[in-house]
Short mmCIF file of C-alpha atoms in Angstrom, two decimals:
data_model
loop_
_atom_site.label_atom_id
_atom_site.label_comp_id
_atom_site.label_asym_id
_atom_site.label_seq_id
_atom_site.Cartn_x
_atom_site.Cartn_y
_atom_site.Cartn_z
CA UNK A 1 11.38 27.69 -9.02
CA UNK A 2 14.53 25.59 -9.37
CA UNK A 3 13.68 22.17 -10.06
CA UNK A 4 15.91 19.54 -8.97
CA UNK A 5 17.69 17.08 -12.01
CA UNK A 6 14.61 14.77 -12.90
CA UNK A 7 14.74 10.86 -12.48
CA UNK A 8 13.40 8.69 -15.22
CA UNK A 9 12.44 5.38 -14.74
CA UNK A 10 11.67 3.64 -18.91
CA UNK A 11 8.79 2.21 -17.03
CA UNK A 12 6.93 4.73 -15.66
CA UNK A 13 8.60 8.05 -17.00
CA UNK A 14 8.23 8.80 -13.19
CA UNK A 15 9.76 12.60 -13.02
CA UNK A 16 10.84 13.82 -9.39
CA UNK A 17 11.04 17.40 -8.97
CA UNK A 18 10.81 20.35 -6.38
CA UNK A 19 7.16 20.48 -4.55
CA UNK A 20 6.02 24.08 -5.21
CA UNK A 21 5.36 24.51 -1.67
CA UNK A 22 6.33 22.33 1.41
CA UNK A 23 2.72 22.65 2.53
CA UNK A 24 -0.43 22.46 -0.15
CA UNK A 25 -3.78 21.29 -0.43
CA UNK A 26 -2.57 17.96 -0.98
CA UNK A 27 -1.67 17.78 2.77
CA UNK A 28 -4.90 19.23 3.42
CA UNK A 29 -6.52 16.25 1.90
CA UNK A 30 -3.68 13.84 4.03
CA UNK A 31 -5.07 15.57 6.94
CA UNK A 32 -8.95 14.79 6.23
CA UNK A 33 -8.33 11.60 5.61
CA UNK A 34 -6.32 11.05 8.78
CA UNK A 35 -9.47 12.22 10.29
CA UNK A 36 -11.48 9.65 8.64
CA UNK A 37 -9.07 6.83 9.52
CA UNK A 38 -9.33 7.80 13.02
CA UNK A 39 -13.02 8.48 13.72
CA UNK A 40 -13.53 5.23 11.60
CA UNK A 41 -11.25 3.42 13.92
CA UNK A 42 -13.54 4.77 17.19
CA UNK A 43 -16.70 3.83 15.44
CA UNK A 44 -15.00 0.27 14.58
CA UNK A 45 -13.01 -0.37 18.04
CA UNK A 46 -15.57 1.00 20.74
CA UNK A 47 -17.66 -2.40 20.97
CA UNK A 48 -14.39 -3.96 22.10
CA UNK A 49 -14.08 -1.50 25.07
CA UNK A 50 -18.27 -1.09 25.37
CA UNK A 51 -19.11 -4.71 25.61
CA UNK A 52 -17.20 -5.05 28.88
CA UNK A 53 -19.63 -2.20 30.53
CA UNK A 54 -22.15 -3.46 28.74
CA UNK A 55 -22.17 -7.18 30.25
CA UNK A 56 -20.81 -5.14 33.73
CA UNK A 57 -22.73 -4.10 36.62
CA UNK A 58 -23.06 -0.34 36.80
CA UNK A 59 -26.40 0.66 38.46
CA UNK A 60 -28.75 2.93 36.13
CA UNK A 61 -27.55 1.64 33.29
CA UNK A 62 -28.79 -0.92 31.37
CA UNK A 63 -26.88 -4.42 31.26
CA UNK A 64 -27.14 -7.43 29.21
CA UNK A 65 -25.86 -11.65 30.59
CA UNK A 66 -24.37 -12.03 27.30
CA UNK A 67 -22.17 -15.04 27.00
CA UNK A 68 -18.60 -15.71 25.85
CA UNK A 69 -19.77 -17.16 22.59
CA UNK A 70 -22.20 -14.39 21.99
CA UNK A 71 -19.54 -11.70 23.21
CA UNK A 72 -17.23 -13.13 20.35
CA UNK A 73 -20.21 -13.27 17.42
CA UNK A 74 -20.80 -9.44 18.17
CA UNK A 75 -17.04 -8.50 17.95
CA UNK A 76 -17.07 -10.23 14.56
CA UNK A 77 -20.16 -9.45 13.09
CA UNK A 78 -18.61 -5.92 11.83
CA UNK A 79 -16.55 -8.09 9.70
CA UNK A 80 -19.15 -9.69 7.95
CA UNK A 81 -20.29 -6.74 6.14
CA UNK A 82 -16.84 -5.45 5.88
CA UNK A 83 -15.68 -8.30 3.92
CA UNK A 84 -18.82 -8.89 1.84
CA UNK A 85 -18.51 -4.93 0.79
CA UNK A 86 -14.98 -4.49 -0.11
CA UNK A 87 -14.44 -5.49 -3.43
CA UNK A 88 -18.06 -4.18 -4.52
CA UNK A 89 -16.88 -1.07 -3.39
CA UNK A 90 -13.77 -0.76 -5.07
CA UNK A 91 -15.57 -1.56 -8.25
CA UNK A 92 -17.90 0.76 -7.72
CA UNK A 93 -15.30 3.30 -6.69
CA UNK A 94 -13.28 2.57 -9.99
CA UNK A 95 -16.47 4.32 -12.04
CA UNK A 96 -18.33 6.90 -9.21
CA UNK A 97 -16.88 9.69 -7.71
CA UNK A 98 -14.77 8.61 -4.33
CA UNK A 99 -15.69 12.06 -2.37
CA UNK A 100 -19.01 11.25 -2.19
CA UNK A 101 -18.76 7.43 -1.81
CA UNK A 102 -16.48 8.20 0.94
CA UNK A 103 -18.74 11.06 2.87
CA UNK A 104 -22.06 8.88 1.97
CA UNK A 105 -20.84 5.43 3.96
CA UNK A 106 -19.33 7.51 6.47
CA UNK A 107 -21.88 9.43 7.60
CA UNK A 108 -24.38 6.48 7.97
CA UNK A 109 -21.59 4.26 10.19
CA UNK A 110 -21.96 7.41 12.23
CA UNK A 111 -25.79 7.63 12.51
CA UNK A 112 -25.79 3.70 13.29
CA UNK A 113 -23.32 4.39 16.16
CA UNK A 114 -25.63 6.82 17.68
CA UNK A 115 -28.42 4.40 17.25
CA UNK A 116 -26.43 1.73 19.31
CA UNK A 117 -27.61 2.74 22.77
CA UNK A 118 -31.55 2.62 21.89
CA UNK A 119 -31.86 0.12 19.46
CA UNK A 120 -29.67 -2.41 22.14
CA UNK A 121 -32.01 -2.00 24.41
CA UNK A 122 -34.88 -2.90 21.87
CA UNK A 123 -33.37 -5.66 19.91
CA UNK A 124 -30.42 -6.92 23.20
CA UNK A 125 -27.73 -9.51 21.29
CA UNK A 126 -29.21 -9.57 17.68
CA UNK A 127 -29.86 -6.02 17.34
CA UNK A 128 -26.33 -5.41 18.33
CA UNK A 129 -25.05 -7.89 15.88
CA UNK A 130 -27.68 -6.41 13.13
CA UNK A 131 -25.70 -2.34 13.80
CA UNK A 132 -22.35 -3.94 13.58
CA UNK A 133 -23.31 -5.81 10.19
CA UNK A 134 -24.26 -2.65 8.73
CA UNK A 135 -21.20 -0.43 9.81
CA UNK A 136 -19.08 -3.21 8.24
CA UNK A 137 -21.03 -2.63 5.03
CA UNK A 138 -20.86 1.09 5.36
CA UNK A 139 -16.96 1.27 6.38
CA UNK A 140 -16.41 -1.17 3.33
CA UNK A 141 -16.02 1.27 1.09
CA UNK A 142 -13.28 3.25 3.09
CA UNK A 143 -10.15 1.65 2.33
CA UNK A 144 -10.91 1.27 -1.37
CA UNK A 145 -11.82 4.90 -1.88
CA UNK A 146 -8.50 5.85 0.59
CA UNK A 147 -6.77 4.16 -1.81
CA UNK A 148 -7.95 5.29 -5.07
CA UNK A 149 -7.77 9.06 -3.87
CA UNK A 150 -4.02 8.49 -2.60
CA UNK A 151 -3.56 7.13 -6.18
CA UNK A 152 -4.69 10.83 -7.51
CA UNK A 153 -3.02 13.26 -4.62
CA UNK A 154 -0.04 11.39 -3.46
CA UNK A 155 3.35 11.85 -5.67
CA UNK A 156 5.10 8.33 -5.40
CA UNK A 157 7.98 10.21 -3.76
CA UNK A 158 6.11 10.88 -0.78
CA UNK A 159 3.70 7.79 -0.96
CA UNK A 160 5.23 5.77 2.14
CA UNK A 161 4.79 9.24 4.32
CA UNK A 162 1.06 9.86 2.89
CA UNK A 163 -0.06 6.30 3.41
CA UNK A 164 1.63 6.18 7.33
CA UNK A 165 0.05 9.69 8.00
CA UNK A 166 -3.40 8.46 7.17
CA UNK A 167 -3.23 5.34 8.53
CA UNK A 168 -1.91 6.87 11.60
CA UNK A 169 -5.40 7.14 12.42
CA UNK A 170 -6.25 3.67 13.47
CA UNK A 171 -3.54 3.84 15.81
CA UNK A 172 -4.50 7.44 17.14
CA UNK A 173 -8.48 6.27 16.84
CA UNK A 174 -7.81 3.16 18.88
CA UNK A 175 -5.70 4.93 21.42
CA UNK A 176 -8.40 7.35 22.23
CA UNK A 177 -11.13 4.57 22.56
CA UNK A 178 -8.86 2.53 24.56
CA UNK A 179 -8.19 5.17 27.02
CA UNK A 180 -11.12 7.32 26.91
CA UNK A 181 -13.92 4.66 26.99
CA UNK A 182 -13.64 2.85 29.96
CA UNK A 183 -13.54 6.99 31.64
CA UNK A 184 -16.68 7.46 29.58
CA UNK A 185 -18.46 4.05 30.73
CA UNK A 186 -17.50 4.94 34.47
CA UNK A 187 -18.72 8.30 34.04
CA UNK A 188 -22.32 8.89 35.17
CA UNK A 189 -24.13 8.79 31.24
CA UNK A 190 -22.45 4.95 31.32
CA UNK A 191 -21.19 3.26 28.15
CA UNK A 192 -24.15 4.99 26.02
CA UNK A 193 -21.93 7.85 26.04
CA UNK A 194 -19.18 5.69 24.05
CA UNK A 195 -21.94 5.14 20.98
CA UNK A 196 -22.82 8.95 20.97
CA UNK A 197 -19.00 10.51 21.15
CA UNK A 198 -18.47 7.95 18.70
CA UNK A 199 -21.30 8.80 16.07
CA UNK A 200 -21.07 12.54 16.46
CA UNK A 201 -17.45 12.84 15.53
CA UNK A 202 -18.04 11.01 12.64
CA UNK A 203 -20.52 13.16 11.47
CA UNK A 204 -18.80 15.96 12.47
CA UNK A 205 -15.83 14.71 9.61
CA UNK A 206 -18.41 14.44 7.03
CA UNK A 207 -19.17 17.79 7.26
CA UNK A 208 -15.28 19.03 6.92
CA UNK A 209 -15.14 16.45 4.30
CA UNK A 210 -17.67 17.50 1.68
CA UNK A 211 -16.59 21.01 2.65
CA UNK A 212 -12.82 21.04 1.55
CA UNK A 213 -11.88 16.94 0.35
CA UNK A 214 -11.76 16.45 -3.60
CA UNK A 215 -12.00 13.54 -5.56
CA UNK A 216 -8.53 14.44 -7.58
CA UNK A 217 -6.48 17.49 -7.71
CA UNK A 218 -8.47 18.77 -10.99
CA UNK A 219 -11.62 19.04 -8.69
CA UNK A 220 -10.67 20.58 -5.91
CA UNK A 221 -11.79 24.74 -5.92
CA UNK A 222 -8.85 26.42 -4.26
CA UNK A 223 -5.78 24.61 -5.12
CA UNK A 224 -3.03 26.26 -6.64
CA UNK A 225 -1.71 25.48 -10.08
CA UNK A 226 2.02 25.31 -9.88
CA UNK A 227 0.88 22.56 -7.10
CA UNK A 228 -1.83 21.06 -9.36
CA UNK A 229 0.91 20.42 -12.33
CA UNK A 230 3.34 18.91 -10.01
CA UNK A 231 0.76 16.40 -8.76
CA UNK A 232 0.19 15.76 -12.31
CA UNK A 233 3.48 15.92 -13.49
CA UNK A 234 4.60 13.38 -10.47
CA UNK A 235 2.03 10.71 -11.84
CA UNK A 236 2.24 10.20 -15.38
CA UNK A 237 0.75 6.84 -14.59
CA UNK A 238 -1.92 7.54 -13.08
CA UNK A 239 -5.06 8.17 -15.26
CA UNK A 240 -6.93 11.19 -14.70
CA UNK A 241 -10.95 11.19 -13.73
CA UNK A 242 -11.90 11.69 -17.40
CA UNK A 243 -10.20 8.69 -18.68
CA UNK A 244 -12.30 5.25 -17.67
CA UNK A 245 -10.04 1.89 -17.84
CA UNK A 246 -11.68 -1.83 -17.96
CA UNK A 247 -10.45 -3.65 -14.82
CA UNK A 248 -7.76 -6.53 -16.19
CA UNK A 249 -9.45 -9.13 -13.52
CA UNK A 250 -7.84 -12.06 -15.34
CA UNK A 251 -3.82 -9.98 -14.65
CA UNK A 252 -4.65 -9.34 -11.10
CA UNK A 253 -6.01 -12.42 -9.88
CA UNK A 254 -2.84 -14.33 -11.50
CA UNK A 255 -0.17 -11.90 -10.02
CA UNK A 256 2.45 -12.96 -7.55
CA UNK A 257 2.58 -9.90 -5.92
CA UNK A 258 -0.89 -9.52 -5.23
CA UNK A 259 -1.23 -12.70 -3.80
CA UNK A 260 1.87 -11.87 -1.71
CA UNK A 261 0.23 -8.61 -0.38
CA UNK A 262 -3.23 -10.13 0.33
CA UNK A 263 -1.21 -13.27 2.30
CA UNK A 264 0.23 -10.39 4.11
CA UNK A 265 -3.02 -8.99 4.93
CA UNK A 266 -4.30 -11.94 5.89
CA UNK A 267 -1.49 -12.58 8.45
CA UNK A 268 -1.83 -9.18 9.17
CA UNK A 269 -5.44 -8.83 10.22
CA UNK A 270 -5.88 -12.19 12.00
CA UNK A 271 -3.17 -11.31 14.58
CA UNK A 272 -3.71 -7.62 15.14
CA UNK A 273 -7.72 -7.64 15.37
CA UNK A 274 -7.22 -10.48 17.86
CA UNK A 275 -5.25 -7.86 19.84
CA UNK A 276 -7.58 -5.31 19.11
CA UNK A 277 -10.69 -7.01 20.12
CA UNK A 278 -9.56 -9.15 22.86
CA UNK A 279 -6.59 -6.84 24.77
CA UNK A 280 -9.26 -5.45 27.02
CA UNK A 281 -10.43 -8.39 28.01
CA UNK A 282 -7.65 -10.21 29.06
CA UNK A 283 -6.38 -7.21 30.62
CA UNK A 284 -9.63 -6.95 32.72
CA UNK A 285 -9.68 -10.55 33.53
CA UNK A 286 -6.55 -12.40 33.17
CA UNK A 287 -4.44 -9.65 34.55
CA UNK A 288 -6.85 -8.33 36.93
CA UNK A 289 -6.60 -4.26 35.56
CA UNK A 290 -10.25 -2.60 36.31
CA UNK A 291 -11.48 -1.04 32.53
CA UNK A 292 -10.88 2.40 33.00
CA UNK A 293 -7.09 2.01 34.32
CA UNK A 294 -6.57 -1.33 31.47
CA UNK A 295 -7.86 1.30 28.90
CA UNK A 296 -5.48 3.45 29.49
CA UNK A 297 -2.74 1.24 29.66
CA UNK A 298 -4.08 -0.67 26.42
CA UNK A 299 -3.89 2.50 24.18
CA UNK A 300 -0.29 3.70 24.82
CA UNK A 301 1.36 1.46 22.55
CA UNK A 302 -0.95 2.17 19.80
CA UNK A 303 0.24 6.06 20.62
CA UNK A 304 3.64 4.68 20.42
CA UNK A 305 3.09 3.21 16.69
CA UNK A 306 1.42 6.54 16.16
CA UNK A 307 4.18 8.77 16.94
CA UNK A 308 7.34 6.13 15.45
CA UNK A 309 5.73 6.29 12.16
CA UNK A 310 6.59 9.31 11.30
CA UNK A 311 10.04 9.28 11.50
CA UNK A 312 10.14 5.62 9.96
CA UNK A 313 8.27 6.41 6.86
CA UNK A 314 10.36 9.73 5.95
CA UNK A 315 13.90 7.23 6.21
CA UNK A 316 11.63 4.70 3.90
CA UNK A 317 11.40 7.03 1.65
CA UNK A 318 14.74 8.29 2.17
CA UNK A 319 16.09 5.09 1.67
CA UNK A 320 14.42 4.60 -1.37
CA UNK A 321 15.11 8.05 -3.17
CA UNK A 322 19.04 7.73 -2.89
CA UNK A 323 19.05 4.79 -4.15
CA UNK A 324 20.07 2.75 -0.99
CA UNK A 325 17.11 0.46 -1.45
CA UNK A 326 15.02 -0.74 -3.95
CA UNK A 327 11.48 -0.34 -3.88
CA UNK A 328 10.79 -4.22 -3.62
CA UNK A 329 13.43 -4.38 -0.87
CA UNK A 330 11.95 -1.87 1.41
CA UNK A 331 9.13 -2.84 1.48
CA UNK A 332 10.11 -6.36 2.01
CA UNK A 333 12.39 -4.94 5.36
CA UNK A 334 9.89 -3.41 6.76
CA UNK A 335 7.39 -5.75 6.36
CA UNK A 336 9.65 -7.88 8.30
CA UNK A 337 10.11 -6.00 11.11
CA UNK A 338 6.39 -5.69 12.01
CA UNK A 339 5.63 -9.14 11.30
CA UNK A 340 8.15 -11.26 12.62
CA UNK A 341 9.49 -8.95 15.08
CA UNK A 342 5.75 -9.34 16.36
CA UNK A 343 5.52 -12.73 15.81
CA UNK A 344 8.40 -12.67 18.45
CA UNK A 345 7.02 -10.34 20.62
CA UNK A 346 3.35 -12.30 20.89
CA UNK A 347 5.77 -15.65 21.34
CA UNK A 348 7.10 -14.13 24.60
CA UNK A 349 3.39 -12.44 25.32
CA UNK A 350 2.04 -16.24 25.11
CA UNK A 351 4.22 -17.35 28.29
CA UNK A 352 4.74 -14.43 30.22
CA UNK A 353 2.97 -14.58 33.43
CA UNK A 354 4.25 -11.57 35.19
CA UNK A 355 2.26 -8.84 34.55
CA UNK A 356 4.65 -6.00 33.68
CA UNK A 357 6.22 -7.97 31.09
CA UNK A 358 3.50 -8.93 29.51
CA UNK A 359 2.84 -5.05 29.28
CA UNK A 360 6.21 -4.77 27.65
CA UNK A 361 5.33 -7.52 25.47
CA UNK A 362 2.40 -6.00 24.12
CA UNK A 363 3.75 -2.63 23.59
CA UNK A 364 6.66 -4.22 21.53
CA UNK A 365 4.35 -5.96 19.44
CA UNK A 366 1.85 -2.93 18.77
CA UNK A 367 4.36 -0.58 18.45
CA UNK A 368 6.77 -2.05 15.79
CA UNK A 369 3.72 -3.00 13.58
CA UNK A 370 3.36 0.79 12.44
CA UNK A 371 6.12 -0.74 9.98
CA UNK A 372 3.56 -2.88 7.83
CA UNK A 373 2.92 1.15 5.99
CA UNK A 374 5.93 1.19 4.54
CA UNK A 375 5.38 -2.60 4.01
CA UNK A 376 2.29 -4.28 2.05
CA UNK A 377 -0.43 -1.71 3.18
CA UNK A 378 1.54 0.82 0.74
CA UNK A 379 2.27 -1.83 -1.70
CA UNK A 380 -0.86 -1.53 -3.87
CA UNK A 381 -0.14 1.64 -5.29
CA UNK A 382 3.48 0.23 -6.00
CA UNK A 383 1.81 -2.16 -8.49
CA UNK A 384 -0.99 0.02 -9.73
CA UNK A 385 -2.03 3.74 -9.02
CA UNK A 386 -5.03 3.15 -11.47
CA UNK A 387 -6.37 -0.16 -9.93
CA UNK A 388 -5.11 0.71 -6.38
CA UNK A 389 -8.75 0.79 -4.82
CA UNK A 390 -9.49 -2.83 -6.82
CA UNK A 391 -6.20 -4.08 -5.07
CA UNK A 392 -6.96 -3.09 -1.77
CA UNK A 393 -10.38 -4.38 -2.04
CA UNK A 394 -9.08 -7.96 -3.00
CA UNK A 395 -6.58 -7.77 -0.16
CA UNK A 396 -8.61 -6.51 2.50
CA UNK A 397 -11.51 -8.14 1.70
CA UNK A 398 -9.91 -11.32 1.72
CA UNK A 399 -8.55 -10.24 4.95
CA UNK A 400 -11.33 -9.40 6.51
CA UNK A 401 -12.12 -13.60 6.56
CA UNK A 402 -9.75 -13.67 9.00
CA UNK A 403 -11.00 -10.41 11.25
CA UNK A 404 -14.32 -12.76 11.27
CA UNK A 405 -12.55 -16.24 11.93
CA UNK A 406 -9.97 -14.91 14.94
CA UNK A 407 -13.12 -13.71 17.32
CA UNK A 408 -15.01 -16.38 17.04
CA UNK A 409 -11.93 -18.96 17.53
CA UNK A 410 -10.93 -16.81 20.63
CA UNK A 411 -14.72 -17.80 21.71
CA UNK A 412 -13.91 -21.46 20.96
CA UNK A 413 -10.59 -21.37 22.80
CA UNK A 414 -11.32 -19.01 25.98
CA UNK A 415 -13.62 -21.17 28.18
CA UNK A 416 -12.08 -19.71 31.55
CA UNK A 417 -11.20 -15.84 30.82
CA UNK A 418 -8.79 -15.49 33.81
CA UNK A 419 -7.12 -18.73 32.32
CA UNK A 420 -4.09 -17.62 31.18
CA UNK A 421 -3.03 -20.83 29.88
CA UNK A 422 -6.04 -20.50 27.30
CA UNK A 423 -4.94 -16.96 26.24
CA UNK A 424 -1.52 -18.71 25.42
CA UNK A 425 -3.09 -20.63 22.81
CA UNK A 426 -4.35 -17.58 21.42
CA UNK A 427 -1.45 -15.49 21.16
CA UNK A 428 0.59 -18.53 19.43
CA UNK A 429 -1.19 -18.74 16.82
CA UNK A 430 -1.50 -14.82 15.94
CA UNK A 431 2.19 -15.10 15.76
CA UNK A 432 1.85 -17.96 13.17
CA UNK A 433 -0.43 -15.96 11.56
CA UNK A 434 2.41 -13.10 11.32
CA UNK A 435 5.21 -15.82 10.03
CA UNK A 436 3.31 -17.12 7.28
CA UNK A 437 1.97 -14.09 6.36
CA UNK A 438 5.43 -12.38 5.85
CA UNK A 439 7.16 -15.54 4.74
CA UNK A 440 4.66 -15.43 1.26
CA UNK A 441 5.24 -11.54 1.27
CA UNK A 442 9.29 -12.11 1.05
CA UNK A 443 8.74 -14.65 -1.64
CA UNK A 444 6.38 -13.77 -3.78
CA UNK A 445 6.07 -9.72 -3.12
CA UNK A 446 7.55 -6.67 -5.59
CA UNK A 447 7.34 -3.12 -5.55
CA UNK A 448 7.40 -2.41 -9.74
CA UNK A 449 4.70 -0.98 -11.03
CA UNK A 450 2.99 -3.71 -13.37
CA UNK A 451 2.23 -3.77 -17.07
CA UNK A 452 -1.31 -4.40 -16.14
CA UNK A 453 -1.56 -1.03 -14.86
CA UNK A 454 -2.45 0.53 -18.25
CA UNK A 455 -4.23 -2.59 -19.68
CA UNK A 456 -4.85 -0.82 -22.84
CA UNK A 457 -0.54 0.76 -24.01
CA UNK A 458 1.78 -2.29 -24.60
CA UNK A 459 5.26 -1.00 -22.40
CA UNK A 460 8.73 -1.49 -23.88
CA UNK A 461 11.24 -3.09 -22.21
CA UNK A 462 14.06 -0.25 -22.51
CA UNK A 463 17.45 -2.74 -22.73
CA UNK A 464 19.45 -0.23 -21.48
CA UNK A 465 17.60 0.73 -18.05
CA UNK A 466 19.21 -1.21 -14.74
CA UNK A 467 15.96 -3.23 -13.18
CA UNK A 468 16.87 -1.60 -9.60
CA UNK A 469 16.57 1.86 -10.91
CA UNK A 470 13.57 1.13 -12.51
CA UNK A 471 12.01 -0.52 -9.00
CA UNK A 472 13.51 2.47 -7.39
CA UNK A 473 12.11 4.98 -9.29
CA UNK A 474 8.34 3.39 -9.73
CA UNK A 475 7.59 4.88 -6.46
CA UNK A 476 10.59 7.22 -5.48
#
């Protein structure tokens, strides 16, 4: 097949050619882990739908008199395992294989979800806190290992589209638990039935996962090898699964850009898990919805993100591979526009009192945050495809503080939970959160692949390369 004229960056020797095939077993794997993203995100997000049945009134079922405070210490606890596991994880992911890692954790986030129902009912409050502990341990390891297989399947040209595909499936997963769970906890098997539909999907992935996912292109049975070679021939620095690399700790943790990611994430995290835990809430109270009509109207936006990705991330890349932008500058612009233009959006949230408009509000700022793929969430493998999982364990275990620290000060705040006035307080500082967060990403952030990546070959500077091509062509 034709190939098209190749594009050389001196720092990478980054070749761009003709795909063999517009679809390959590459997608195949996009597709899986899509899957994982989004049955991850229903295991992850039901609590924040099921704890409103839970403390509710529904005959037959049981119910628990849980408190405000303790309401807000069993949306967080999933965070403390989460961030305690991340960067153990990604080390552990730099030396074991990531399939299995990935299909292990998975699959026992999933039994624990099924376990919800019985063991709630045995243990009440600290039970409940106990299950969520241990799904943030389990579900630790999932971004890491996303990561590090992305680094091995996804050719830099088609990184930003790869990334928003599979991280489409928070925004799909939360969708369907916003809108399907309240049905579910109405429905006559009561909010139970969230835990089970929950834990059975999951293991339902694990099974199509250790059926047809593969740790790198090399390992996977029934690829072809014209695809194979131009995997391997789009990465050249990207180390294959033979070849083991000592993690340059001392490089990372002294990096601008890495800081500027994880500041990103940060901002990030604190702002959109406040939305993601508390939405339903304030729907249910402050705006008087009932659950299974708020959960409905809670999800669209995040089926909104879902479906403006796609268009978004193929004109990133676009953008990128004729040279219009730079690497470092898209991401940088679209970054923006999902952090300030929600920061913006959660400013006018904070002091809207008429219902509709706050609707509008909140679909604004949900929607337009699909841009943070194409932002710092793809950035890691910008910097470094070999240390991409140890990156995106720093960040989002880091992070994950924050996903800990915004439920519980939401406790703090919210005395009166049909006080709007209280949920304005809230909202303003999610958008702070979003302004600082960006405002480190625009200063310190960069999108060329660093010398740290191959800790072991000293690069040459070539004198006569332009710096823009080079940031260009590191991931285009």
């Amino acid at each position: 097949m034709e190939k098209k004229k190749s594009t050389v960056s001196s720092a990478s020797q980054l070749i761009i050619q003709t795909p063999p095939s517009w679809i390959g077993v590459r997608h195949l794997q996009v597709v899986l882990l899509f899957l994982c993203m989004l049955f991850a995100y229903i295991i992850r997000v039901n609590i924040s739908v099921a704890i409103v049945a839970m403390t509710g009134e529904k005959p037959d079922v049981d119910e628990y008199t849980w408190d405000t405070p303790t309401k807000s210490l069993i949306l967080s606890a999933f965070f403390w395992g989460y961030l305690v596991m991340n960067v153990p994880a990604a080390v552990i992911g730099h030396s074991v294989n990531n399939k299995m890692l990935l299909g292990g954790s998975f699959a026992c986030a999933s039994i624990l979800s099924l376990l919800t129902p019985l063991l709630a009912r045995w243990g009440g409050a600290t039970m409940v806190i106990i299950i969520r502990v241990c799904q943030g341990l389990t579900q630790g390891f999932m971004m890491p290992m996303i990561h590090g297989l992305l680094s091995k399947w996804a050719p830099p040209h088609e990184r930003a589209r790869f990334s928003t595909y599979i991280l489409g499936g928070l925004n799909f997963g939360t969708m369907l638990v916003l809108s399907f769970s309240g049905l579910l906890a109405s429905s006559p098997w009561g909010w139970p039935s969230i835990f089970y539909f929950s834990g059975g999907l999951g293991l339902l992935w694990v099974v199509l996962w250790m059926l047809l996912g593969a740790n790198s292109p090399e390992a996977h049975p029934f690829i072809s090898a014209a695809e194979r070679q131009f995997i391997q021939r789009s990465l050249p620095s990207t180390a294959r699964d033979d070849v083991k690399m000592a993690i340059p700790w001392r490089d990372i943790l002294t990096s601008g850009p890495v800081w500027a990611a994880t500041l990103a994430h940060i901002g990030q995290n604190w702002a959109m898990w406040t939305i993601l835990t508390e939405i339903p809430t304030y729907f249910n109270k402050a705006l008087n919805y009932n659950l299974s009509n708020g959960g409905f109207l809670t999800a669209m936006p995040f089926l909104l993100m879902w479906l403006v990705s796609f268009p978004l991330s193929y004109i990133a890349d676009k953008l990128i591979i004729k040279g219009i932008t730079s690497v470092t500058a898209s991401r940088k612009i679209w970054n923006t526009v999902a952090h300030w233009g929600g920061a913006i959006a959660l400013i006018g949230l904070a002091f809207a009192t008429d219902s509709n408009m706050a609707v509008v509000l909140y679909t604004i700022a949900v929607t337009i945050n699909c841009c943070i793929y194409m932002g710092f969430n793809v950035n890691h493998l910008d910097l470094s495809p070999n240390f991409a999982r140890i990156l995106m364990g720093i960040t989002n275990g880091l992070a994950n503080v924050t996903s800990i620290i915004a439920p519980l000060f939401v406790g703090l705040v919210i005395n009166d939970e049909t006080d709007i006035g209280e949920w304005r307080i809230v909202f303003l500082f999610s958008a702070l959160a979003y302004f600082l967060g960006n405002l480190a990403f625009i200063i310190l952030g960069s999108g060329q692949l660093q010398d740290w990546n191959e800790p072991n070959i000293h690069h040459s500077n070539n004198v006569n390369s332009d710096p823009k091509e080079d940031d260009r062509n590191s991931s285009a």
